[in-house]
C-alpha cells in the first residue's frame, strides 16, 4: 500500500522470513487463491512452542507481574465481549498460556480443553495439552492428546481446503499471542513488532475464502489494533521514525475500515471506531507534512477531528467506559480540560466500577493540570486532593507502574503545597514510596518518566540521589530525543555543578562529572553537552566548576576513541562564552595544554588514577564487611569506577563494595586480600565483557567465588552482547549493554544486593 509520505528504507521486508520466530520443522502446504498457487509453511502447533518473552525459561518479577495484569485484562473480554465471536479461541488459548506461565497449570489445561471441545481441530490447544500433561507427569493423558493431534493432522491431509483453514487459524492464533506478548518497552523493538503484525496479515492472506465472514472481521480488527500499537511505538522511538509512524497508522485504519464496512456486530464496530480514534489521536506538537494515502481517501474528516470516531463508537454503546476514557484522553492531550472533565465525569457516574479505571486515571491527570494552571493555593490543594483520590481508585482497580507513578507525582505536588514540615515530610515519603513501588513492578513502559519524576521529588531533599535518578532517566529514554537535551541542560548538569560546588569541589565528583560529560558527548551528539556547559558558564555562577571539568578531561589519559578531538571541540565551544579575566586566562591555558598533548608532549596524569569516592562505612548486609565484591578485567575498570560504584554507593542505596583498585592495601599479598574480601562480601558481581575471558586473575577469582559462595549470591553484569561461558551461564544476570534499557537495572541490582526486599523498598522510598 502506498503512503503519501516517503518511508525510510529498513530491513523489515528483507528479513521477513514469514514464520522465522514461530516456526520450525515445517512441511509446505500449497494454497490456491484462484489467481495462482503459493506455498505456506505451516507453523509448529502450540503457543508454548512460540518464541515469546512470556515463554522465557524464568520470568523476572516484573515480567510475571505484567503477565498477571494481562491475564486480568483478557478474562473479562472472554466472558463478555468475545464470548460469541470466533476470536474467542485465540483469546482463550492465550489466556491458557498466561495461566501456564504464571504457575496455574490446571487453569491453563481447563482453557485449552474448552477450546478443543468447541473447536476439535484446534492444533495449538491440543499441542499445549500434550506439553502441559507431560509436565505434570500424567503421561497417559499426554499420549492421548498427542494421538488426537496426530489424528487431526492425518485427516487434514485428505481435505486441502480444511487444512488450509486450520493451519492459517493456527498461525493467526500464534500471531495474536505474539502481538499481546508481555513487552518491556514501548519504543524498543518496533520493527520486531511490525514483523509479528505481518505474520497475522499472512495468515489472513492464506486463509482466503476458507474462513467465515465473522472470523475474517475479527482478524482485521486484531491487525488494526496491532498496527495502532506499532504506530505509537514508532512515534515514541523519535522523529526519525515518524514516516513509519504515519504508514503504520494508515495500515491500522485500512484494516479497521474493513470491520466498519463489513461487520454487523455492534460491539465489533464500536471497538473498531475506538481503536481508530486512538490511532488518529496525535500529539498536538506533531504536525505531519502530508496525510497518509488511505486515510486521505476515506477518513480525512476523522483525521482532522479524531473525536468523531469516539462519538460514532458511543452511538453504538453510549455508556462504554473504555470509549469515554479514550475520548476524555483525547481532550486532555489537546488541552481541552473542561470537555475532558465533562466526559470523564459522565463515564464514572454511569459506571463507577473497575471497568472505569482508565477514566479515573485520566481524570486524575485533568485535576493535576488544573492544579498547575491556578494561582489560588486553596483551589490548587482541592484539585490535587481530587487527583489523589482518582489516582488511588485507578491504582486499586488496575495496579500498574503508571498508576503508581501518577500517585507519586500527585503526592510530590501536594508536598510542595504543605505548610507544616511534618505533613510535608510524610507526603514526600509517600511520593518517594510510590515511585519506588512503580519501579519495583516496572515493565519498562514508562521507566524513564518514573526515574525523572522521582529525581524531581528527591531534588529538594537529597540532590545526589536525585542526580542518579536523572541519569537513569537519561539512559532509559529513546535515543536522540528532545528529552535527552532537557534532562542534560535543566537537571543533570546544573544539579551536578551545584552538588560539586556545595561539597567543596571534591576530586571524586569532578571525576564523575567529567566522565559523564565525555561519555554523553561521544554517544549522544545531539545533546551538545559542551554547548550546555557554555550556557551554564555564561551565568558566571559555574564558570570555575565548568573549567574544573575541562581541566580533568585535558589531564586524564584518553581511554575513548577520538576523545582528544571531542575535548578540543569542547574547549573551542566554551571559548564562545564571556568569562571573567582570570577564568578566560585559565581556559586559554587549557587549550594550549590540549594542543601540546595532541602532539604527544608532556601527557600529565590527574591527581589520582581513581576517583576519591566515599564508600559507606558499613555494609547493609550486617553479617558481612562488604555488600558486594567486583570482579572485572582491567579494560572495564572505568565503568566500575565511574558508573557502578557511584550508583550503588550513593545515599539512595548506601551499599558498600570492594573494588581491588581502590580497596587493596599495600604491603599485603594481593591474592590473599582478594580471597578474604570475597569471603567477607555478601555478593559477588562479575563484570562480563570479551576482555574478561582472557583475564587470568579474574578467572581465578571467579573460581574462588563459585567454590566459596552460594551461587544465588553471585551475579553477572553484562556490559556487552557477548557469549557467556557455560560454567557461569546459570548465574543471575543484569543487562547493562547500553542498547538494552528495558528494566530499571540499577534498582533491580540494588534489590539483589540488599538483605531483603522489605529493606530495599524502605531504602528506596526514604531516599
XYZ file of C-alpha atoms in Angstrom:
767
model
C 0.000 0.000 0.000
C 1.410 3.382 -0.951
C 1.753 6.186 1.564
C 1.681 9.897 0.905
C 4.908 10.288 2.855
C 8.334 8.896 1.986
C 9.317 5.883 4.060
C 12.887 5.350 5.171
C 14.108 2.002 3.904
C 14.774 -0.638 6.528
C 15.269 -4.379 6.623
C 11.738 -5.162 7.722
C 10.719 -6.799 4.447
C 14.139 -8.194 3.616
C 14.430 -10.187 6.815
C 10.780 -11.188 6.977
C 11.103 -14.972 6.910
C 7.392 -15.228 7.386
C 7.462 -17.653 10.262
C 11.027 -17.152 11.484
C 10.188 -16.759 15.150
C 7.147 -19.001 15.230
C 8.018 -21.984 13.069
C 10.494 -24.813 12.731
C 10.500 -28.376 11.417
C 7.955 -27.405 8.697
C 6.487 -29.014 5.654
C 4.981 -26.948 2.853
C 1.316 -26.593 2.044
C 0.146 -25.423 -1.376
C -2.633 -22.856 -1.199
C -4.809 -21.965 -4.170
C -6.230 -18.427 -4.259
C -7.663 -18.729 -7.741
C -5.005 -16.451 -9.242
C -2.003 -18.670 -8.660
C -0.650 -21.269 -6.240
C 1.534 -20.225 -3.338
C 3.192 -22.130 -0.548
C 2.552 -21.660 3.167
C 4.916 -23.136 5.699
C 2.548 -24.343 8.420
C 3.576 -23.331 11.948
C 4.503 -25.934 14.529
C 1.352 -26.073 16.704
C 1.320 -24.913 20.296
C 1.687 -21.499 21.893
C 4.216 -22.993 24.309
C 6.476 -23.593 21.284
C 6.436 -19.935 20.214
C 9.396 -17.625 20.622
C 7.736 -15.293 23.131
C 9.007 -13.358 26.125
C 6.324 -14.996 28.249
C 7.864 -18.375 27.329
C 11.276 -17.428 28.781
C 12.870 -20.107 30.935
C 12.324 -17.980 34.030
C 10.286 -14.780 34.154
C 11.559 -11.823 36.145
C 9.278 -10.441 38.832
C 8.361 -7.540 36.510
C 7.511 -9.905 33.648
C 5.474 -12.147 35.944
C 3.578 -9.124 37.247
C 2.851 -7.918 33.727
C 1.653 -11.396 32.668
C -0.811 -11.399 35.576
C -2.042 -7.927 34.614
C -2.622 -9.043 31.032
C -4.482 -12.090 32.336
C -6.781 -9.897 34.423
C -7.467 -7.663 31.416
C -8.213 -10.532 28.988
C -10.516 -12.619 31.215
C -13.447 -10.141 31.188
C -13.272 -9.914 27.382
C -13.693 -13.673 27.103
C -16.632 -13.641 29.486
C -18.409 -10.704 27.825
C -17.475 -9.120 24.501
C -15.733 -12.098 22.868
C -17.808 -14.954 24.217
C -19.721 -15.454 20.922
C -17.045 -14.312 18.471
C -14.680 -16.682 16.580
C -11.713 -14.862 18.125
C -12.608 -16.372 21.500
C -10.444 -19.429 20.692
C -7.330 -17.280 20.159
C -8.102 -15.288 23.316
C -8.772 -18.408 25.402
C -5.603 -20.127 24.172
C -3.608 -17.007 25.046
C -5.228 -16.884 28.491
C -4.235 -20.533 28.912
C -0.643 -19.588 28.050
C -0.662 -16.805 30.662
C -2.128 -19.176 33.256
C 0.525 -21.771 32.469
C 3.463 -19.341 32.636
C 2.261 -17.808 35.918
C 2.099 -21.192 37.615
C -1.599 -22.050 37.237
C -1.196 -25.238 35.210
C -4.650 -26.728 35.856
C -6.423 -23.475 34.919
C -4.402 -23.483 31.675
C -5.458 -27.063 30.948
C -9.085 -26.087 31.521
C -8.806 -23.290 28.946
C -7.251 -25.492 26.274
C -9.690 -28.362 26.823
C -12.615 -25.958 26.497
C -11.169 -24.699 23.215
C -10.874 -28.236 21.805
C -14.405 -29.008 22.954
C -15.676 -26.098 20.839
C -13.130 -26.486 18.032
C -11.967 -30.133 17.657
C -9.358 -29.122 15.053
C -7.597 -26.506 17.194
C -3.955 -27.539 16.805
C -2.491 -25.039 19.279
C -4.720 -26.124 22.162
C -4.079 -29.838 21.552
C -0.303 -29.466 21.356
C -0.226 -27.352 24.519
C -2.272 -30.023 26.297
C 0.340 -32.612 25.290
C 3.053 -30.422 26.844
C 1.085 -29.496 29.965
C 0.133 -33.067 30.887
C 3.686 -34.257 30.218
C 4.993 -31.592 32.614
C 2.588 -32.849 35.295
C 3.896 -36.413 34.750
C 0.477 -37.513 33.527
C 1.939 -39.402 30.597
C -1.209 -41.333 29.737
C -3.220 -38.115 29.202
C -0.315 -36.586 27.323
C -0.174 -39.544 24.920
C -3.948 -39.437 24.440
C -3.785 -35.793 23.359
C -0.759 -36.489 21.187
C -2.723 -39.236 19.380
C -5.704 -36.864 18.937
C -3.394 -34.257 17.458
C -1.873 -36.741 15.014
C -5.324 -37.990 14.011
C -6.448 -34.460 13.165
C -3.297 -33.819 11.138
C -3.816 -37.058 9.244
C -7.432 -36.193 8.400
C -6.350 -32.781 7.138
C -4.159 -34.447 4.515
C -7.297 -35.614 2.726
C -9.014 -32.202 2.701
C -6.774 -29.386 1.322
C -9.384 -26.683 1.956
C -9.853 -27.671 5.587
C -6.097 -27.991 6.032
C -5.611 -24.521 4.596
C -8.099 -23.029 7.054
C -6.836 -24.940 10.129
C -3.179 -24.038 9.584
C -3.984 -20.405 8.788
C -6.018 -20.256 12.007
C -3.155 -21.872 13.909
C -0.765 -19.196 12.655
C -3.237 -16.389 13.377
C -3.640 -17.583 16.977
C 0.141 -17.628 17.397
C 0.390 -14.158 15.877
C -2.304 -12.959 18.319
C -0.244 -14.310 21.244
C 2.901 -12.676 19.822
C 1.189 -9.306 19.452
C -0.111 -9.332 23.029
C 3.074 -10.862 24.437
C 4.473 -9.174 27.526
C 6.923 -6.484 26.476
C 9.486 -4.475 28.365
C 9.487 -1.227 26.489
C 7.124 0.765 24.345
C 9.707 2.138 21.942
C 12.422 -0.524 21.597
C 11.745 -3.383 19.189
C 9.134 -1.703 16.990
C 10.498 -3.420 13.866
C 10.194 -6.821 15.529
C 6.613 -5.974 16.460
C 5.891 -4.958 12.858
C 7.096 -8.357 11.634
C 4.687 -10.010 14.061
C 1.851 -7.942 12.637
C 2.788 -9.102 9.162
C 2.551 -12.723 10.359
C -1.073 -12.001 11.210
C -1.610 -10.494 7.768
C -0.036 -13.555 6.154
C -2.455 -15.851 7.988
C -5.343 -13.734 6.689
C -3.971 -13.899 3.158
C -3.556 -17.667 3.157
C -6.916 -18.320 4.786
C -8.540 -16.777 1.722
C -12.216 -17.617 1.444
C -11.933 -20.647 3.759
C -12.723 -18.728 6.935
C -16.086 -17.247 7.787
C -17.002 -13.592 7.400
C -17.103 -13.141 11.198
C -13.671 -14.690 11.677
C -12.226 -12.502 8.938
C -13.666 -9.432 10.679
C -12.085 -10.493 13.968
C -8.717 -10.892 12.283
C -8.936 -7.489 10.603
C -9.807 -5.909 13.952
C -6.847 -7.664 15.593
C -4.475 -6.496 12.864
C -5.857 -2.956 13.113
C -5.267 -2.949 16.877
C -1.753 -4.255 16.334
C -0.867 -1.590 13.745
C -2.231 1.085 16.097
C 0.202 -0.165 18.748
C 3.071 -0.311 16.251
C 2.302 3.241 15.077
C 2.661 4.683 18.539
C 5.793 2.615 19.195
C 7.278 4.285 16.114
C 6.178 7.694 17.404
C 7.830 7.148 20.792
C 11.027 5.978 19.067
C 11.720 9.536 17.928
C 11.434 11.868 14.917
C 13.457 9.681 12.549
C 10.656 7.088 12.693
C 7.767 9.473 12.017
C 7.338 8.325 8.401
C 6.883 4.742 9.602
C 4.528 6.052 12.282
C 2.253 7.570 9.643
C 2.343 4.497 7.399
C 1.520 2.167 10.315
C -1.355 4.463 11.250
C -2.585 4.249 7.655
C -2.479 0.429 7.736
C -4.344 0.361 11.045
C -7.132 2.469 9.560
C -7.250 0.301 6.415
C -7.892 -2.881 8.447
C -10.374 -1.140 10.741
C -12.206 0.135 7.664
C -12.886 -3.480 6.671
C -14.584 -4.088 10.040
C -16.650 -0.924 9.779
C -17.888 -1.720 6.281
C -18.391 -5.470 6.757
C -19.421 -6.183 10.338
C -22.969 -6.440 11.601
C -21.932 -6.946 15.214
C -22.331 -3.594 17.088
C -19.551 -4.370 19.570
C -17.080 -5.012 16.751
C -17.941 -1.719 15.064
C -17.791 0.135 18.372
C -14.335 -1.250 19.122
C -13.125 -0.503 15.580
C -14.194 3.146 15.916
C -12.491 3.320 19.331
C -9.212 1.894 18.037
C -9.359 4.254 15.046
C -9.813 7.193 17.413
C -6.725 6.063 19.335
C -4.762 5.663 16.101
C -5.666 9.134 14.831
C -5.075 10.866 18.178
C -1.763 12.626 17.619
C 0.425 14.646 19.930
C -0.644 18.256 19.420
C 3.009 19.243 18.853
C 3.286 16.836 15.907
C 2.375 18.431 12.574
C 2.741 15.951 9.665
C 3.581 17.418 6.286
C 1.022 15.230 4.476
C -1.878 12.874 5.124
C -1.363 9.091 4.710
C -2.974 7.902 1.471
C -5.744 5.572 2.685
C -6.771 7.996 5.410
C -6.781 10.862 2.902
C -9.157 8.898 0.665
C -11.601 7.522 3.253
C -11.195 9.263 6.640
C -9.925 12.779 6.031
C -12.646 14.292 8.260
C -11.731 11.940 11.126
C -8.036 12.694 10.564
C -8.772 16.358 11.193
C -11.062 15.628 14.158
C -10.483 12.210 15.832
C -13.269 12.949 18.330
C -15.750 11.941 15.588
C -14.504 8.350 15.927
C -15.377 8.261 19.635
C -18.763 9.871 19.042
C -19.637 7.179 16.491
C -18.449 4.497 18.907
C -20.660 5.966 21.647
C -23.659 5.910 19.321
C -23.254 2.116 19.331
C -22.528 1.810 23.088
C -23.375 5.076 24.914
C -22.070 4.009 28.341
C -18.858 2.206 27.374
C -16.266 3.343 29.963
C -13.274 2.480 27.776
C -14.506 4.670 24.899
C -15.355 7.517 27.252
C -11.927 7.213 28.889
C -10.232 7.399 25.469
C -12.478 10.311 24.447
C -11.563 12.165 27.623
C -7.897 11.419 26.994
C -8.182 12.998 23.535
C -9.455 16.255 25.039
C -6.763 16.037 27.729
C -3.966 15.689 25.119
C -5.292 18.737 23.245
C -5.633 20.862 26.396
C -9.435 20.937 26.443
C -9.686 20.254 30.181
C -13.317 21.284 30.614
C -14.506 18.943 27.852
C -12.328 16.141 29.214
C -13.735 16.592 32.706
C -17.355 16.503 31.475
C -16.879 13.243 29.548
C -14.911 11.535 32.321
C -17.403 12.624 34.990
C -20.198 11.118 32.922
C -18.276 7.847 32.410
C -17.556 7.417 36.128
C -21.066 8.427 37.193
C -22.671 5.774 34.968
C -20.115 3.072 35.741
C -18.043 3.659 38.905
C -16.653 0.086 38.856
C -13.243 -1.269 37.871
C -14.311 -1.014 34.212
C -13.772 2.747 34.565
C -10.207 2.554 35.913
C -8.872 4.365 32.824
C -11.454 7.137 33.215
C -10.383 7.573 36.864
C -6.740 7.663 35.777
C -7.380 10.256 33.053
C -9.494 12.400 35.376
C -6.667 12.443 37.914
C -4.441 13.907 35.183
C -7.049 16.535 34.350
C -7.120 17.634 38.000
C -3.308 17.746 38.004
C -3.281 20.096 35.019
C -6.000 22.282 36.558
C -3.905 22.500 39.743
C -0.901 23.665 37.712
C -2.944 26.338 35.944
C -4.357 28.020 39.049
C -2.558 30.511 41.301
C -5.078 30.091 44.108
C -3.344 27.900 46.763
C -6.632 26.643 48.222
C -8.015 25.704 44.817
C -4.696 24.046 43.947
C -4.925 21.832 47.052
C -8.541 20.990 46.245
C -7.639 19.850 42.719
C -4.657 17.865 43.972
C -6.737 16.059 46.617
C -9.278 15.122 43.930
C -6.441 13.951 41.708
C -5.059 11.833 44.560
C -8.464 10.226 45.173
C -8.934 9.355 41.484
C -5.385 8.073 41.139
C -5.837 5.845 44.198
C -9.050 4.413 42.740
C -7.342 3.713 39.414
C -4.485 2.065 41.283
C -6.859 -0.104 43.330
C -8.820 -1.187 40.235
C -5.810 -1.836 37.989
C -2.455 -1.633 39.785
C 0.325 -0.946 37.310
C 3.552 1.076 37.123
C 1.910 4.132 35.578
C -0.865 4.487 38.152
C 1.668 4.232 40.989
C 3.907 6.769 39.300
C 0.928 9.116 38.981
C 0.200 8.693 42.702
C 3.818 9.608 43.419
C 3.670 12.678 41.196
C 0.469 13.928 42.842
C 1.876 13.434 46.353
C 5.010 15.307 45.324
C 2.820 18.221 44.186
C 0.891 18.048 47.474
C 4.158 18.132 49.424
C 5.145 21.389 47.767
C 1.856 22.963 48.910
C 2.083 21.806 52.556
C 2.714 24.443 55.200
C 3.985 22.302 58.097
C 7.196 20.297 57.980
C 5.603 17.132 59.415
C 2.915 16.966 56.725
C 5.417 17.915 54.034
C 7.911 15.200 55.052
C 5.255 12.488 55.290
C 3.874 13.429 51.863
C 7.370 13.433 50.359
C 7.969 9.984 51.843
C 4.691 8.703 50.399
C 5.572 10.132 46.972
C 9.007 8.513 47.001
C 7.480 5.205 48.121
C 5.053 5.262 45.176
C 7.880 5.963 42.711
C 9.912 3.124 44.228
C 6.940 0.745 44.001
C 6.355 1.775 40.387
C 9.971 0.926 39.569
C 9.714 -2.308 41.538
C 6.914 -3.626 39.284
C 8.053 -1.654 36.232
C 7.710 -3.444 32.904
C 9.615 -0.728 31.056
C 6.688 1.125 29.547
C 7.461 4.374 31.350
C 10.656 3.662 33.252
C 12.409 6.833 32.033
C 9.466 9.013 33.075
C 9.338 7.427 36.546
C 13.077 7.959 37.112
C 12.658 11.593 36.042
C 9.721 12.236 38.367
C 11.496 10.508 41.222
C 14.542 12.702 40.602
C 12.457 15.881 40.822
C 10.933 14.622 44.060
C 14.364 13.821 45.559
C 15.963 17.066 44.405
C 14.845 19.133 47.386
C 15.923 16.560 49.969
C 18.854 14.604 48.509
C 20.381 16.198 45.447
C 22.983 13.479 44.852
C 20.366 10.718 44.779
C 18.240 12.924 42.514
C 21.183 13.161 40.107
C 21.365 9.378 39.941
C 17.646 9.214 39.124
C 18.058 11.844 36.390
C 20.935 9.831 34.923
C 18.767 6.712 34.908
C 16.018 8.660 33.142
C 18.583 9.836 30.588
C 19.879 6.329 29.862
C 16.438 4.701 29.597
C 14.682 7.088 27.221
C 14.715 6.699 23.403
C 17.885 7.785 21.613
C 18.269 11.312 20.274
C 15.050 12.732 21.664
C 14.427 16.258 22.913
C 14.001 14.769 26.396
C 17.730 13.946 26.432
C 18.626 17.597 25.957
C 16.098 18.776 28.550
C 17.444 16.336 31.126
C 21.050 17.308 30.480
C 20.552 21.095 30.381
C 17.917 21.620 33.084
C 18.529 18.823 35.555
C 21.676 16.691 35.325
C 24.445 19.204 34.645
C 23.086 22.085 36.805
C 22.462 19.679 39.704
C 25.906 18.101 39.358
C 27.608 21.506 39.325
C 25.589 22.666 42.358
C 26.462 19.483 44.256
C 30.132 19.733 43.313
C 30.278 23.348 44.485
C 28.331 22.766 47.720
C 30.627 19.894 48.734
C 33.785 21.962 48.293
C 34.769 20.711 44.802
C 35.967 17.193 45.773
C 38.017 15.195 43.268
C 35.597 12.287 43.118
C 32.683 14.484 41.991
C 34.867 16.273 39.467
C 35.841 12.892 38.004
C 32.211 11.772 37.990
C 31.098 14.885 36.110
C 33.955 14.685 33.623
C 33.269 11.050 32.812
C 29.534 11.705 32.292
C 30.253 14.716 30.063
C 32.682 12.943 27.722
C 30.620 9.748 27.557
C 27.427 11.670 26.747
C 29.177 13.865 24.174
C 30.541 10.798 22.394
C 27.313 8.749 22.478
C 24.611 11.448 22.197
C 25.944 14.085 19.837
C 22.521 15.726 19.504
C 22.605 16.689 23.211
C 25.539 19.120 22.623
C 26.910 18.829 26.158
C 29.680 21.395 25.704
C 27.194 23.982 24.457
C 25.136 23.352 27.591
C 28.249 23.805 29.741
C 28.933 27.052 27.889
C 25.428 28.324 28.659
C 25.871 27.403 32.325
C 29.259 29.129 32.432
C 27.748 32.247 30.831
C 25.821 32.867 34.040
C 29.208 33.187 35.866
C 27.830 31.124 38.755
C 29.524 27.954 37.497
C 32.474 29.209 35.445
C 35.153 27.852 37.778
C 33.362 24.494 38.137
C 32.987 24.071 34.357
C 36.708 24.768 33.925
C 37.455 22.184 36.633
C 35.674 19.581 34.481
C 37.658 20.581 31.397
C 40.933 20.543 33.320
C 40.238 16.992 34.461
C 39.431 15.930 30.894
C 42.570 17.544 29.497
C 44.781 15.863 32.093
C 43.048 12.474 32.016
C 44.720 9.845 29.799
C 42.438 9.137 26.858
C 40.506 5.862 27.000
C 37.924 6.688 24.329
C 38.186 6.696 20.568
C 38.606 10.257 19.312
C 38.312 11.637 22.853
C 41.039 14.220 22.234
C 39.084 15.656 19.329
C 35.931 15.850 21.455
C 37.797 17.684 24.229
C 39.380 20.078 21.729
C 35.980 20.861 20.237
C 34.563 21.347 23.727
C 37.249 23.856 24.632
C 36.632 25.819 21.447
C 32.894 25.832 22.178
C 33.490 27.153 25.689
C 35.637 29.998 24.329
C 32.481 31.468 22.769
C 31.233 32.318 26.288
C 32.138 35.609 28.065
C 34.393 34.934 31.090
C 35.946 36.740 33.990
C 39.520 37.672 33.155
C 41.125 35.020 35.366
C 38.801 32.287 34.130
C 39.414 33.167 30.472
C 43.167 33.021 31.053
C 42.749 29.565 32.601
C 40.644 28.397 29.625
C 43.311 29.571 27.162
C 45.983 27.699 29.136
C 43.868 24.521 28.935
C 43.502 24.973 25.163
C 47.254 25.323 24.787
C 47.878 22.300 27.039
C 45.457 20.225 24.978
C 47.187 21.225 21.722
C 50.565 20.339 23.242
C 49.331 16.961 24.413
C 47.910 16.164 20.982
C 51.478 16.469 19.698
C 52.463 13.813 22.234
C 54.352 16.079 24.669
C 54.099 16.076 28.494
C 50.975 13.982 28.951
C 50.056 14.828 32.545
C 48.307 12.386 34.826
C 45.435 13.517 37.040
C 45.933 13.758 40.788
C 44.752 10.186 41.266
C 44.071 7.327 38.820
C 40.920 6.528 40.773
C 38.146 8.879 41.951
C 38.192 9.539 45.671
C 34.729 8.013 46.089
C 33.376 7.966 49.631
C 32.018 4.483 50.223
C 29.587 3.794 53.111
C 31.254 2.952 56.388
C 29.271 -0.248 56.989
C 27.575 -2.838 54.822
C 23.816 -3.178 54.615
C 24.246 -6.934 54.975
C 25.120 -6.706 58.652
C 26.850 -10.100 58.874
C 29.367 -9.143 56.165
C 32.067 -6.500 55.820
C 31.051 -5.680 52.240
C 27.771 -5.872 50.360
C 29.460 -6.834 47.090
C 32.822 -7.738 45.566
C 33.545 -6.687 41.962
C 35.424 -8.918 39.507
C 36.417 -7.121 36.312
C 39.059 -7.073 33.596
C 41.456 -4.112 33.553
C 39.807 -2.702 30.408
C 36.493 -2.254 32.239
C 37.676 -0.553 35.419
C 36.489 2.879 34.227
C 32.901 1.646 34.081
C 33.190 0.247 37.597
C 34.832 3.432 38.908
C 32.507 5.967 37.350
C 29.234 4.071 36.957
C 28.876 1.032 39.212
C 30.407 2.318 42.451
C 28.815 5.812 42.406
C 25.404 4.326 41.593
C 25.400 1.623 44.285
C 27.290 3.531 46.989
C 25.287 6.757 46.659
C 22.999 7.679 49.613
C 19.984 6.277 47.744
C 21.302 2.719 48.167
C 24.320 3.037 50.545
C 25.764 -0.324 49.536
C 29.412 -0.925 50.396
C 31.541 -2.546 47.717
C 35.057 -3.964 47.491
C 36.947 -2.990 44.354
C 40.535 -4.166 44.035
C 41.965 -0.936 42.541
C 40.537 1.077 45.417
C 40.445 -1.198 48.433
C 43.557 -3.406 48.194
C 46.111 -2.430 50.854
C 49.846 -2.091 50.186
C 52.213 -4.423 51.995
C 49.970 -7.499 51.921
C 49.680 -10.279 49.379
C 47.125 -9.119 46.812
C 45.561 -12.504 46.063
C 45.261 -13.256 49.769
C 43.446 -9.964 50.331
C 41.081 -10.579 47.403
C 40.266 -14.126 48.542
C 39.441 -12.858 52.020
C 37.380 -9.987 50.621
C 35.259 -12.452 48.625
C 34.556 -14.364 51.848
C 33.722 -11.098 53.625
C 31.319 -9.970 50.868
C 27.616 -10.847 50.812
C 27.573 -10.979 46.993
C 29.976 -11.193 44.072
C 29.436 -9.233 40.831
C 31.176 -10.418 37.644
C 31.501 -7.630 35.046
C 31.387 -9.605 31.795
C 32.906 -8.360 28.537
C 35.076 -10.175 25.980
C 38.158 -8.866 27.830
C 37.255 -10.880 30.935
C 37.614 -14.193 29.102
C 41.369 -13.607 28.680
C 41.947 -12.073 32.111
C 43.649 -14.768 34.195
C 43.328 -13.111 37.596
C 39.600 -12.552 37.103
C 39.072 -16.171 36.029
C 40.873 -17.274 39.182
C 38.690 -15.020 41.360
C 35.533 -16.370 39.690
C 36.673 -19.869 40.630
C 37.165 -18.801 44.243
C 33.725 -17.164 44.305
C 31.941 -20.189 42.850
C 33.617 -22.510 45.332
C 33.105 -20.398 48.434
C 29.775 -18.606 47.859
C 26.177 -19.650 47.430
C 25.708 -19.335 43.653
C 22.467 -17.426 44.237
C 24.680 -14.675 45.669
C 26.796 -14.397 42.502
C 25.592 -12.363 39.513
C 26.802 -11.384 36.050
C 26.700 -7.763 34.861
C 26.611 -7.816 31.046
C 28.345 -4.761 29.543
C 28.476 -6.130 26.004
C 26.393 -8.524 23.974
C 28.856 -11.385 24.267
C 28.672 -15.122 24.784
C 28.518 -16.289 28.392
C 30.924 -19.114 29.354
C 28.942 -22.311 30.047
C 30.220 -22.738 33.606
C 28.649 -19.416 34.685
C 25.671 -19.264 32.291
C 23.278 -20.362 35.071
C 24.064 -17.353 37.282
C 21.660 -14.422 37.678
C 22.205 -11.753 35.019
C 21.741 -7.983 34.843
C 21.912 -6.334 31.426
C 23.890 -3.067 31.188
C 24.679 -3.349 27.472
C 23.767 0.229 26.604
C 21.315 -0.828 23.881
C 19.000 -2.627 26.251
C 17.442 -0.417 28.903
C 14.301 -2.436 29.286
C 14.319 -2.698 33.060
C 15.147 -0.353 35.965
C 18.532 -2.052 36.152
C 20.180 -0.134 38.999
C 17.178 -0.655 41.258
C 16.970 -4.339 40.390
C 20.671 -4.765 41.103
C 20.357 -2.891 44.396
C 17.415 -5.085 45.424
C 19.534 -8.158 44.659
C 22.337 -6.865 46.892
C 20.214 -5.681 49.790
C 19.435 -8.211 52.542
C 15.671 -8.233 51.879
C 13.023 -6.759 49.579
C 11.495 -5.016 52.583
C 14.700 -3.142 53.267
C 15.081 -2.393 49.577
C 11.647 -0.793 49.451
C 12.243 1.108 52.689
C 15.589 2.392 51.462
C 14.375 3.497 48.050
C 11.237 5.111 49.422
C 13.123 7.070 52.066
C 15.660 8.349 49.545
